[in-house]
JSON list of C-alpha atoms and ligand atoms in Angstrom, two decimals:
[
{"chain": "A", "resi": 219, "resn": "MET", "atom": "CA", "xyz": [-9.97, -26.82, 9.42]},
{"chain": "A", "resi": 220, "resn": "THR", "atom": "CA", "xyz": [-9.60, -25.17, 12.82]},
{"chain": "A", "resi": 221, "resn": "ILE", "atom": "CA", "xyz": [-11.21, -21.74, 13.03]},
{"chain": "A", "resi": 222, "resn": "LEU", "atom": "CA", "xyz": [-8.70, -19.33, 14.60]},
{"chain": "A", "resi": 223, "resn": "ALA", "atom": "CA", "xyz": [-11.07, -16.38, 15.04]},
{"chain": "A", "resi": 224, "resn": "ASP", "atom": "CA", "xyz": [-14.84, -15.89, 14.88]},
{"chain": "A", "resi": 225, "resn": "ASP", "atom": "CA", "xyz": [-14.70, -12.28, 13.82]},
{"chain": "A", "resi": 226, "resn": "PRO", "atom": "CA", "xyz": [-13.90, -11.83, 10.10]},
{"chain": "A", "resi": 227, "resn": "THR", "atom": "CA", "xyz": [-11.65, -8.82, 10.74]},
{"chain": "A", "resi": 228, "resn": "ALA", "atom": "CA", "xyz": [-9.65, -10.72, 13.35]},
{"chain": "A", "resi": 229, "resn": "ALA", "atom": "CA", "xyz": [-9.47, -13.72, 11.03]},
{"chain": "A", "resi": 230, "resn": "ALA", "atom": "CA", "xyz": [-8.12, -11.49, 8.25]},
{"chain": "A", "resi": 231, "resn": "VAL", "atom": "CA", "xyz": [-5.45, -10.09, 10.58]},
{"chain": "A", "resi": 232, "resn": "LEU", "atom": "CA", "xyz": [-4.35, -13.59, 11.58]},
{"chain": "A", "resi": 233, "resn": "ALA", "atom": "CA", "xyz": [-4.33, -14.71, 7.95]},
{"chain": "A", "resi": 234, "resn": "ALA", "atom": "CA", "xyz": [-2.16, -11.73, 6.99]},
{"chain": "A", "resi": 235, "resn": "VAL", "atom": "CA", "xyz": [0.41, -12.48, 9.71]},
{"chain": "A", "resi": 236, "resn": "PRO", "atom": "CA", "xyz": [0.12, -16.22, 10.34]},
{"chain": "A", "resi": 237, "resn": "SER", "atom": "CA", "xyz": [1.81, -18.17, 13.12]},
{"chain": "A", "resi": 238, "resn": "TYR", "atom": "CA", "xyz": [2.75, -21.80, 12.50]},
{"chain": "A", "resi": 239, "resn": "PRO", "atom": "CA", "xyz": [4.16, -24.46, 14.82]},
{"chain": "A", "resi": 240, "resn": "VAL", "atom": "CA", "xyz": [7.27, -26.15, 13.40]},
{"chain": "A", "resi": 241, "resn": "PRO", "atom": "CA", "xyz": [6.71, -29.91, 12.93]},
{"chain": "A", "resi": 242, "resn": "PRO", "atom": "CA", "xyz": [9.37, -32.22, 14.45]},
{"chain": "A", "resi": 243, "resn": "SER", "atom": "CA", "xyz": [10.89, -32.59, 10.95]},
{"chain": "A", "resi": 244, "resn": "GLY", "atom": "CA", "xyz": [11.59, -28.84, 10.91]},
{"chain": "A", "resi": 245, "resn": "ARG", "atom": "CA", "xyz": [9.60, -28.19, 7.74]},
{"chain": "A", "resi": 246, "resn": "SER", "atom": "CA", "xyz": [6.00, -27.72, 6.70]},
{"chain": "A", "resi": 247, "resn": "PRO", "atom": "CA", "xyz": [4.30, -26.58, 3.49]},
{"chain": "A", "resi": 248, "resn": "ALA", "atom": "CA", "xyz": [2.89, -23.55, 5.32]},
{"chain": "A", "resi": 249, "resn": "ILE", "atom": "CA", "xyz": [6.30, -22.44, 6.61]},
{"chain": "A", "resi": 250, "resn": "ASP", "atom": "CA", "xyz": [7.90, -23.14, 3.22]},
{"chain": "A", "resi": 251, "resn": "ALA", "atom": "CA", "xyz": [5.25, -20.94, 1.59]},
{"chain": "A", "resi": 252, "resn": "LEU", "atom": "CA", "xyz": [6.01, -18.15, 4.07]},
{"chain": "A", "resi": 253, "resn": "ARG", "atom": "CA", "xyz": [9.72, -18.43, 3.31]},
{"chain": "A", "resi": 254, "resn": "GLN", "atom": "CA", "xyz": [9.16, -18.46, -0.45]},
{"chain": "A", "resi": 255, "resn": "ALA", "atom": "CA", "xyz": [6.63, -15.61, -0.53]},
{"chain": "A", "resi": 256, "resn": "ARG", "atom": "CA", "xyz": [7.41, -12.51, -2.59]},
{"chain": "A", "resi": 257, "resn": "ALA", "atom": "CA", "xyz": [6.30, -10.35, 0.35]},
{"chain": "A", "resi": 258, "resn": "GLY", "atom": "CA", "xyz": [4.75, -10.94, 3.73]},
{"chain": "A", "resi": 259, "resn": "HIS", "atom": "CA", "xyz": [5.60, -11.97, 7.24]},
{"chain": "A", "resi": 260, "resn": "GLY", "atom": "CA", "xyz": [4.62, -14.44, 9.92]},
{"chain": "A", "resi": 261, "resn": "LEU", "atom": "CA", "xyz": [5.95, -16.52, 12.80]},
{"chain": "A", "resi": 262, "resn": "ALA", "atom": "CA", "xyz": [7.30, -20.04, 13.09]},
{"chain": "A", "resi": 263, "resn": "VAL", "atom": "CA", "xyz": [7.10, -21.43, 16.64]},
{"chain": "A", "resi": 264, "resn": "GLY", "atom": "CA", "xyz": [9.63, -24.11, 17.53]},
{"chain": "A", "resi": 265, "resn": "HIS", "atom": "CA", "xyz": [10.96, -25.68, 20.72]},
{"chain": "A", "resi": 266, "resn": "ASP", "atom": "CA", "xyz": [13.96, -23.42, 20.43]},
{"chain": "A", "resi": 267, "resn": "GLY", "atom": "CA", "xyz": [12.18, -20.11, 20.02]},
{"chain": "A", "resi": 268, "resn": "VAL", "atom": "CA", "xyz": [9.99, -18.05, 17.74]},
{"chain": "A", "resi": 269, "resn": "MET", "atom": "CA", "xyz": [11.24, -16.99, 14.31]},
{"chain": "A", "resi": 270, "resn": "LEU", "atom": "CA", "xyz": [9.93, -13.95, 12.50]},
{"chain": "A", "resi": 271, "resn": "ILE", "atom": "CA", "xyz": [9.97, -14.83, 8.80]},
{"chain": "A", "resi": 272, "resn": "LEU", "atom": "CA", "xyz": [9.79, -11.62, 6.77]},
{"chain": "A", "resi": 273, "resn": "ARG", "atom": "CA", "xyz": [9.98, -11.34, 3.01]},
{"chain": "A", "resi": 274, "resn": "ARG", "atom": "CA", "xyz": [10.19, -8.44, 0.62]},
{"chain": "A", "resi": 275, "resn": "PRO", "atom": "CA", "xyz": [11.03, -8.74, -3.07]},
{"chain": "A", "resi": 276, "resn": "TRP", "atom": "CA", "xyz": [14.58, -7.62, -2.11]},
{"chain": "A", "resi": 277, "resn": "LEU", "atom": "CA", "xyz": [14.95, -9.17, 1.35]},
{"chain": "A", "resi": 278, "resn": "ALA", "atom": "CA", "xyz": [14.79, -12.61, 3.00]},
{"chain": "A", "resi": 279, "resn": "LEU", "atom": "CA", "xyz": [14.91, -12.17, 6.77]},
{"chain": "A", "resi": 280, "resn": "ASP", "atom": "CA", "xyz": [14.54, -14.93, 9.39]},
{"chain": "A", "resi": 281, "resn": "VAL", "atom": "CA", "xyz": [15.16, -13.51, 12.85]},
{"chain": "A", "resi": 282, "resn": "PRO", "atom": "CA", "xyz": [14.47, -15.07, 16.27]},
{"chain": "A", "resi": 283, "resn": "VAL", "atom": "CA", "xyz": [12.16, -12.81, 18.28]},
{"chain": "A", "resi": 284, "resn": "ALA", "atom": "CA", "xyz": [11.87, -14.92, 21.46]},
{"chain": "A", "resi": 285, "resn": "PRO", "atom": "CA", "xyz": [14.34, -17.04, 23.45]},
{"chain": "A", "resi": 286, "resn": "PRO", "atom": "CA", "xyz": [14.05, -20.87, 23.52]},
{"chain": "A", "resi": 287, "resn": "LEU", "atom": "CA", "xyz": [10.78, -21.82, 25.21]},
{"chain": "A", "resi": 288, "resn": "ASP", "atom": "CA", "xyz": [11.03, -23.30, 28.69]},
{"chain": "A", "resi": 289, "resn": "ALA", "atom": "CA", "xyz": [8.01, -25.54, 28.19]},
{"chain": "A", "resi": 290, "resn": "HIS", "atom": "CA", "xyz": [8.46, -29.00, 26.69]},
{"chain": "A", "resi": 291, "resn": "LEU", "atom": "CA", "xyz": [6.93, -28.90, 23.24]},
{"chain": "A", "resi": 292, "resn": "PRO", "atom": "CA", "xyz": [7.00, -31.62, 20.58]},
{"chain": "A", "resi": 293, "resn": "TYR", "atom": "CA", "xyz": [7.99, -29.02, 17.97]},
{"chain": "A", "resi": 294, "resn": "GLY", "atom": "CA", "xyz": [10.98, -28.92, 15.68]},
{"chain": "A", "resi": 295, "resn": "SER", "atom": "CA", "xyz": [13.66, -26.26, 15.42]},
{"chain": "A", "resi": 296, "resn": "ILE", "atom": "CA", "xyz": [13.06, -22.81, 13.95]},
{"chain": "A", "resi": 297, "resn": "GLY", "atom": "CA", "xyz": [16.36, -23.18, 12.09]},
{"chain": "A", "resi": 298, "resn": "GLU", "atom": "CA", "xyz": [19.14, -20.69, 11.51]},
{"chain": "A", "resi": 299, "resn": "PRO", "atom": "CA", "xyz": [18.64, -16.94, 11.31]},
{"chain": "A", "resi": 300, "resn": "ARG", "atom": "CA", "xyz": [19.35, -15.23, 7.99]},
{"chain": "A", "resi": 301, "resn": "ALA", "atom": "CA", "xyz": [19.32, -11.76, 6.51]},
{"chain": "A", "resi": 302, "resn": "ASP", "atom": "CA", "xyz": [19.90, -12.08, 2.79]},
{"chain": "A", "resi": 303, "resn": "LEU", "atom": "CA", "xyz": [19.61, -9.49, 0.06]},
{"chain": "A", "resi": 304, "resn": "ARG", "atom": "CA", "xyz": [17.49, -11.15, -2.61]},
{"chain": "A", "resi": 305, "resn": "CYS", "atom": "CA", "xyz": [18.42, -8.18, -4.83]},
{"chain": "A", "resi": 306, "resn": "GLY", "atom": "CA", "xyz": [22.12, -8.99, -4.49]},
{"chain": "A", "resi": 307, "resn": "LEU", "atom": "CA", "xyz": [24.81, -6.56, -3.37]},
{"chain": "A", "resi": 308, "resn": "ILE", "atom": "CA", "xyz": [24.66, -2.90, -4.37]},
{"chain": "A", "resi": 309, "resn": "PRO", "atom": "CA", "xyz": [27.36, -1.89, -6.90]},
{"chain": "A", "resi": 310, "resn": "ALA", "atom": "CA", "xyz": [30.44, -0.61, -5.03]},
{"chain": "A", "resi": 311, "resn": "ASP", "atom": "CA", "xyz": [30.66, 2.69, -6.93]},
{"chain": "A", "resi": 312, "resn": "PHE", "atom": "CA", "xyz": [27.21, 3.71, -5.62]},
{"chain": "A", "resi": 313, "resn": "LEU", "atom": "CA", "xyz": [28.71, 4.35, -2.18]},
{"chain": "A", "resi": 314, "resn": "ASP", "atom": "CA", "xyz": [31.49, 6.48, -3.73]},
{"chain": "A", "resi": 315, "resn": "ARG", "atom": "CA", "xyz": [28.96, 8.55, -5.69]},
{"chain": "A", "resi": 316, "resn": "ILE", "atom": "CA", "xyz": [26.79, 9.08, -2.61]},
{"chain": "A", "resi": 317, "resn": "LEU", "atom": "CA", "xyz": [29.83, 10.08, -0.52]},
{"chain": "A", "resi": 318, "resn": "GLU", "atom": "CA", "xyz": [30.76, 12.65, -3.20]},
{"chain": "A", "resi": 319, "resn": "HIS", "atom": "CA", "xyz": [27.22, 14.02, -3.11]},
{"chain": "A", "resi": 320, "resn": "PHE", "atom": "CA", "xyz": [27.35, 14.27, 0.69]},
{"chain": "A", "resi": 321, "resn": "ALA", "atom": "CA", "xyz": [30.78, 15.95, 0.63]},
{"chain": "A", "resi": 322, "resn": "ALA", "atom": "CA", "xyz": [29.51, 18.49, -1.91]},
{"chain": "A", "resi": 323, "resn": "ALA", "atom": "CA", "xyz": [26.61, 19.36, 0.41]},
{"chain": "A", "resi": 324, "resn": "LEU", "atom": "CA", "xyz": [28.88, 20.12, 3.40]},
{"chain": "A", "resi": 325, "resn": "PRO", "atom": "CA", "xyz": [28.54, 21.70, 5.89]},
{"chain": "A", "resi": 326, "resn": "ASN", "atom": "CA", "xyz": [24.88, 20.71, 5.49]},
{"chain": "A", "resi": 327, "resn": "GLU", "atom": "CA", "xyz": [23.41, 17.27, 5.91]},
{"chain": "A", "resi": 328, "resn": "ALA", "atom": "CA", "xyz": [22.19, 15.47, 2.78]},
{"chain": "A", "resi": 329, "resn": "ALA", "atom": "CA", "xyz": [20.33, 12.29, 1.82]},
{"chain": "A", "resi": 330, "resn": "ALA", "atom": "CA", "xyz": [20.19, 9.60, -0.85]},
{"chain": "A", "resi": 331, "resn": "PHE", "atom": "CA", "xyz": [18.15, 6.47, -1.46]},
{"chain": "A", "resi": 332, "resn": "VAL", "atom": "CA", "xyz": [19.38, 3.33, -3.17]},
{"chain": "A", "resi": 333, "resn": "VAL", "atom": "CA", "xyz": [16.43, 1.87, -5.06]},
{"chain": "A", "resi": 334, "resn": "TRP", "atom": "CA", "xyz": [16.11, -1.41, -6.92]},
{"chain": "A", "resi": 335, "resn": "ASN", "atom": "CA", "xyz": [13.87, -2.59, -9.73]},
{"chain": "A", "resi": 336, "resn": "GLU", "atom": "CA", "xyz": [12.32, -5.96, -9.08]},
{"chain": "A", "resi": 337, "resn": "ALA", "atom": "CA", "xyz": [11.55, -6.58, -12.77]},
{"chain": "A", "resi": 338, "resn": "THR", "atom": "CA", "xyz": [14.93, -5.63, -14.27]},
{"chain": "A", "resi": 339, "resn": "GLY", "atom": "CA", "xyz": [17.28, -6.16, -11.31]},
{"chain": "A", "resi": 340, "resn": "GLU", "atom": "CA", "xyz": [18.64, -2.64, -11.87]},
{"chain": "A", "resi": 341, "resn": "PHE", "atom": "CA", "xyz": [19.88, -0.43, -9.00]},
{"chain": "A", "resi": 342, "resn": "ALA", "atom": "CA", "xyz": [19.65, 3.38, -9.03]},
{"chain": "A", "resi": 343, "resn": "ILE", "atom": "CA", "xyz": [20.35, 6.32, -6.72]},
{"chain": "A", "resi": 344, "resn": "ASN", "atom": "CA", "xyz": [17.46, 8.61, -5.90]},
{"chain": "A", "resi": 345, "resn": "TYR", "atom": "CA", "xyz": [18.28, 12.01, -4.39]},
{"chain": "A", "resi": 346, "resn": "PRO", "atom": "CA", "xyz": [15.14, 13.01, -2.51]},
{"chain": "A", "resi": 347, "resn": "GLU", "atom": "CA", "xyz": [13.44, 16.34, -2.35]},
{"chain": "A", "resi": 348, "resn": "ILE", "atom": "CA", "xyz": [14.92, 18.18, 0.65]},
{"chain": "A", "resi": 349, "resn": "ASP", "atom": "CA", "xyz": [12.53, 20.34, 2.64]},
{"chain": "A", "resi": 350, "resn": "GLU", "atom": "CA", "xyz": [15.19, 21.71, 4.97]},
{"chain": "A", "resi": 351, "resn": "ALA", "atom": "CA", "xyz": [18.95, 21.15, 5.26]},
{"chain": "A", "resi": 352, "resn": "THR", "atom": "CA", "xyz": [21.30, 22.61, 7.87]},
{"chain": "A", "resi": 353, "resn": "PRO", "atom": "CA", "xyz": [24.55, 21.27, 9.45]},
{"chain": "A", "resi": 354, "resn": "SER", "atom": "CA", "xyz": [22.46, 19.57, 12.16]},
{"chain": "A", "resi": 355, "resn": "ARG", "atom": "CA", "xyz": [19.03, 19.03, 10.72]},
{"chain": "A", "resi": 356, "resn": "LEU", "atom": "CA", "xyz": [17.62, 17.48, 7.57]},
{"chain": "A", "resi": 357, "resn": "VAL", "atom": "CA", "xyz": [14.03, 17.07, 6.49]},
{"chain": "A", "resi": 358, "resn": "TYR", "atom": "CA", "xyz": [13.44, 14.96, 3.41]},
{"chain": "A", "resi": 359, "resn": "ARG", "atom": "CA", "xyz": [10.79, 12.74, 1.94]},
{"chain": "A", "resi": 360, "resn": "THR", "atom": "CA", "xyz": [10.86, 9.10, 0.96]},
{"chain": "A", "resi": 361, "resn": "PRO", "atom": "CA", "xyz": [10.41, 9.08, -2.82]},
{"chain": "A", "resi": 362, "resn": "ALA", "atom": "CA", "xyz": [7.17, 7.92, -4.38]},
{"chain": "A", "resi": 363, "resn": "LEU", "atom": "CA", "xyz": [8.47, 5.16, -6.64]},
{"chain": "A", "resi": 364, "resn": "ALA", "atom": "CA", "xyz": [7.09, 3.75, -9.86]},
{"chain": "A", "resi": 365, "resn": "ALA", "atom": "CA", "xyz": [5.86, 0.15, -9.92]},
{"chain": "A", "resi": 366, "resn": "ASP", "atom": "CA", "xyz": [8.57, -2.52, -9.47]},
{"chain": "A", "resi": 367, "resn": "TRP", "atom": "CA", "xyz": [10.96, -0.08, -7.70]},
{"chain": "A", "resi": 368, "resn": "HIS", "atom": "CA", "xyz": [11.78, -0.57, -4.03]},
{"chain": "A", "resi": 369, "resn": "VAL", "atom": "CA", "xyz": [13.77, 1.44, -1.49]},
{"chain": "A", "resi": 370, "resn": "ILE", "atom": "CA", "xyz": [16.70, -0.71, -0.34]},
{"chain": "A", "resi": 371, "resn": "CYS", "atom": "CA", "xyz": [18.80, 1.88, 1.55]},
{"chain": "A", "resi": 372, "resn": "ASP", "atom": "CA", "xyz": [17.85, 5.17, 3.13]},
{"chain": "A", "resi": 373, "resn": "ILE", "atom": "CA", "xyz": [21.14, 7.03, 3.62]},
{"chain": "A", "resi": 374, "resn": "HIS", "atom": "CA", "xyz": [21.73, 10.43, 5.17]},
{"chain": "A", "resi": 375, "resn": "SER", "atom": "CA", "xyz": [24.75, 12.35, 6.31]},
{"chain": "A", "resi": 376, "resn": "HIS", "atom": "CA", "xyz": [25.29, 14.04, 9.62]},
{"chain": "A", "resi": 377, "resn": "GLY", "atom": "CA", "xyz": [27.43, 16.66, 7.92]},
{"chain": "A", "resi": 378, "resn": "ARG", "atom": "CA", "xyz": [30.65, 17.02, 9.91]},
{"chain": "A", "resi": 379, "resn": "GLY", "atom": "CA", "xyz": [29.07, 15.24, 12.89]},
{"chain": "A", "resi": 380, "resn": "ALA", "atom": "CA", "xyz": [29.54, 11.62, 13.94]},
{"chain": "A", "resi": 381, "resn": "ALA", "atom": "CA", "xyz": [27.50, 8.77, 12.46]},
{"chain": "A", "resi": 382, "resn": "PHE", "atom": "CA", "xyz": [24.84, 7.52, 14.89]},
{"chain": "A", "resi": 383, "resn": "PHE", "atom": "CA", "xyz": [21.08, 7.04, 14.88]},
{"chain": "A", "resi": 384, "resn": "SER", "atom": "CA", "xyz": [19.40, 9.96, 16.60]},
{"chain": "A", "resi": 385, "resn": "SER", "atom": "CA", "xyz": [16.01, 9.80, 18.30]},
{"chain": "A", "resi": 386, "resn": "THR", "atom": "CA", "xyz": [14.63, 11.56, 15.20]},
{"chain": "A", "resi": 387, "resn": "ASP", "atom": "CA", "xyz": [16.16, 8.81, 13.03]},
{"chain": "A", "resi": 388, "resn": "ASN", "atom": "CA", "xyz": [14.60, 6.15, 15.29]},
{"chain": "A", "resi": 389, "resn": "ALA", "atom": "CA", "xyz": [11.17, 7.72, 14.95]},
{"chain": "A", "resi": 390, "resn": "ASP", "atom": "CA", "xyz": [11.58, 8.04, 11.16]},
{"chain": "A", "resi": 391, "resn": "ASP", "atom": "CA", "xyz": [12.70, 4.41, 10.76]},
{"chain": "A", "resi": 392, "resn": "ALA", "atom": "CA", "xyz": [10.22, 2.69, 13.09]},
{"chain": "A", "resi": 393, "resn": "HIS", "atom": "CA", "xyz": [7.69, 1.71, 10.45]},
{"chain": "A", "resi": 394, "resn": "SER", "atom": "CA", "xyz": [9.88, 0.91, 7.45]},
{"chain": "A", "resi": 395, "resn": "THR", "atom": "CA", "xyz": [11.53, -2.13, 6.00]},
{"chain": "A", "resi": 396, "resn": "LYS", "atom": "CA", "xyz": [14.87, -0.86, 4.71]},
{"chain": "A", "resi": 397, "resn": "ILE", "atom": "CA", "xyz": [18.58, -0.59, 5.37]},
{"chain": "A", "resi": 398, "resn": "ALA", "atom": "CA", "xyz": [19.25, 2.70, 7.16]},
{"chain": "A", "resi": 399, "resn": "ILE", "atom": "CA", "xyz": [22.74, 4.19, 6.94]},
{"chain": "A", "resi": 400, "resn": "VAL", "atom": "CA", "xyz": [24.12, 7.35, 8.56]},
{"chain": "A", "resi": 401, "resn": "ILE", "atom": "CA", "xyz": [27.39, 8.82, 7.35]},
{"chain": "A", "resi": 402, "resn": "GLY", "atom": "CA", "xyz": [29.48, 11.29, 9.33]},
{"chain": "A", "resi": 403, "resn": "LEU", "atom": "CA", "xyz": [32.09, 13.30, 7.45]},
{"chain": "A", "resi": 404, "resn": "ILE", "atom": "CA", "xyz": [33.97, 14.63, 10.48]},
{"chain": "A", "resi": 405, "resn": "ASP", "atom": "CA", "xyz": [37.15, 14.84, 8.42]},
{"chain": "A", "resi": 406, "resn": "PRO", "atom": "CA", "xyz": [36.50, 13.82, 4.80]},
{"chain": "A", "resi": 407, "resn": "SER", "atom": "CA", "xyz": [40.25, 13.30, 4.22]},
{"chain": "A", "resi": 408, "resn": "LYS", "atom": "CA", "xyz": [40.20, 10.47, 6.79]},
{"chain": "A", "resi": 409, "resn": "GLY", "atom": "CA", "xyz": [37.22, 8.70, 5.27]},
{"chain": "A", "resi": 410, "resn": "PRO", "atom": "CA", "xyz": [33.63, 8.48, 6.40]},
{"chain": "A", "resi": 411, "resn": "ASN", "atom": "CA", "xyz": [32.30, 7.40, 9.76]},
{"chain": "A", "resi": 412, "resn": "ILE", "atom": "CA", "xyz": [29.42, 4.96, 9.02]},
{"chain": "A", "resi": 413, "resn": "ALA", "atom": "CA", "xyz": [26.57, 3.48, 11.09]},
{"chain": "A", "resi": 414, "resn": "SER", "atom": "CA", "xyz": [24.07, 1.04, 9.57]},
{"chain": "A", "resi": 415, "resn": "ARG", "atom": "CA", "xyz": [21.12, -1.10, 10.57]},
{"chain": "A", "resi": 416, "resn": "LEU", "atom": "CA", "xyz": [18.35, -3.16, 9.06]},
{"chain": "A", "resi": 417, "resn": "CYS", "atom": "CA", "xyz": [14.89, -1.82, 9.91]},
{"chain": "A", "resi": 418, "resn": "ALA", "atom": "CA", "xyz": [12.25, -4.56, 9.78]},
{"chain": "A", "resi": 419, "resn": "GLY", "atom": "CA", "xyz": [9.23, -5.67, 11.76]},
{"chain": "A", "resi": 420, "resn": "GLY", "atom": "CA", "xyz": [9.49, -2.59, 13.98]},
{"chain": "A", "resi": 421, "resn": "MET", "atom": "CA", "xyz": [13.02, -3.67, 15.03]},
{"chain": "A", "resi": 422, "resn": "PHE", "atom": "CA", "xyz": [16.48, -2.29, 14.35]},
{"chain": "A", "resi": 423, "resn": "LEU", "atom": "CA", "xyz": [18.85, -5.16, 13.57]},
{"chain": "A", "resi": 424, "resn": "PRO", "atom": "CA", "xyz": [22.62, -5.11, 13.13]},
{"chain": "A", "resi": 425, "resn": "MET", "atom": "CA", "xyz": [23.84, -5.58, 9.57]},
{"chain": "A", "resi": 426, "resn": "PRO", "atom": "CA", "xyz": [25.86, -8.79, 9.22]},
{"chain": "A", "resi": 427, "resn": "ARG", "atom": "CA", "xyz": [27.88, -7.22, 6.39]},
{"chain": "A", "resi": 428, "resn": "SER", "atom": "CA", "xyz": [27.99, -4.23, 4.10]},
{"chain": "A", "resi": 429, "resn": "PRO", "atom": "CA", "xyz": [25.18, -4.21, 1.49]},
{"chain": "A", "resi": 430, "resn": "PHE", "atom": "CA", "xyz": [27.70, -2.77, -0.98]},
{"chain": "A", "resi": 431, "resn": "ALA", "atom": "CA", "xyz": [29.80, -5.08, -3.15]},
{"chain": "A", "resi": 432, "resn": "GLY", "atom": "CA", "xyz": [33.42, -5.20, -2.11]},
{"chain": "A", "resi": 433, "resn": "GLY", "atom": "CA", "xyz": [32.88, -3.97, 1.45]},
{"chain": "A", "resi": 434, "resn": "ASN", "atom": "CA", "xyz": [33.21, -6.49, 4.26]},
{"chain": "A", "resi": 435, "resn": "ASP", "atom": "CA", "xyz": [32.61, -4.15, 7.16]},
{"chain": "A", "resi": 436, "resn": "ALA", "atom": "CA", "xyz": [29.10, -3.65, 8.45]},
{"chain": "A", "resi": 437, "resn": "ALA", "atom": "CA", "xyz": [28.85, -0.72, 6.18]},
{"chain": "B", "resi": 521, "resn": "ZN", "atom": "ZN1", "xyz": [20.42, 11.28, 11.50]}
]
C-alpha cells in the first residue's frame, strides 16, 4: 500500500479526511464506504471536479467544492450533488409550535433547536437556555444532548426585524453541521419572513427545500 505521509499525526489526519480518485467506472469500494458511513467526510476527485462527501447520522451531503479540472485525467465523474435528510422531514407542526414560541417572546428575539434521536427516529424541540434576550440581540447555548440525539436545526428569531444571517450568525455557524434558520416576525399577521441555510464543512449552502414536511419553499 502507498504510504501517504511519514509522520503518524499527518497520516492520522489524512486517514480521518481521505481523498480518493474516482475510477473511470465512477465507483470504488473506498468511495462507497465514505458515502455509506454513519459519520465522516472526505473528497472524491473526478475529471469533472472535486466532491465533498459528508455524512452525519441525519445528513447525506455530496457537494462539489471545485470546478471541473482543466487537466486531462483518466478519472470518472464525481456524480450528482445531493443534500438529503437521512432523518426524514421534520413534522410540519413543529414549525407552527416554534413560531408560536417566537411570537410569545416578542419584542425580544428567541431560539429553538429541532433535535432528532438516531436510535428511535423521534424528533423533539429543545428550547435552549437564554443568557440574554433583547429585540436585537440574543445569546444562547447549543444544548448538551444525551447520546443518540443530534441537533438538526438551529432556529432563532430576529424579533420584529427581517430574516437574514448577521455577521454574528456567520461566526456562530462557521464550525457546525446543522440547518440554520432565522425567522423575522416583522408583522406576525402577514406570516413569518424566513431565511435558511445548511452549514457543513465550513460552508453555508442554500437549502434545496424546506426541511419541514408539507413546505416546498426553501424554508
Ligand atoms: Zn441572527
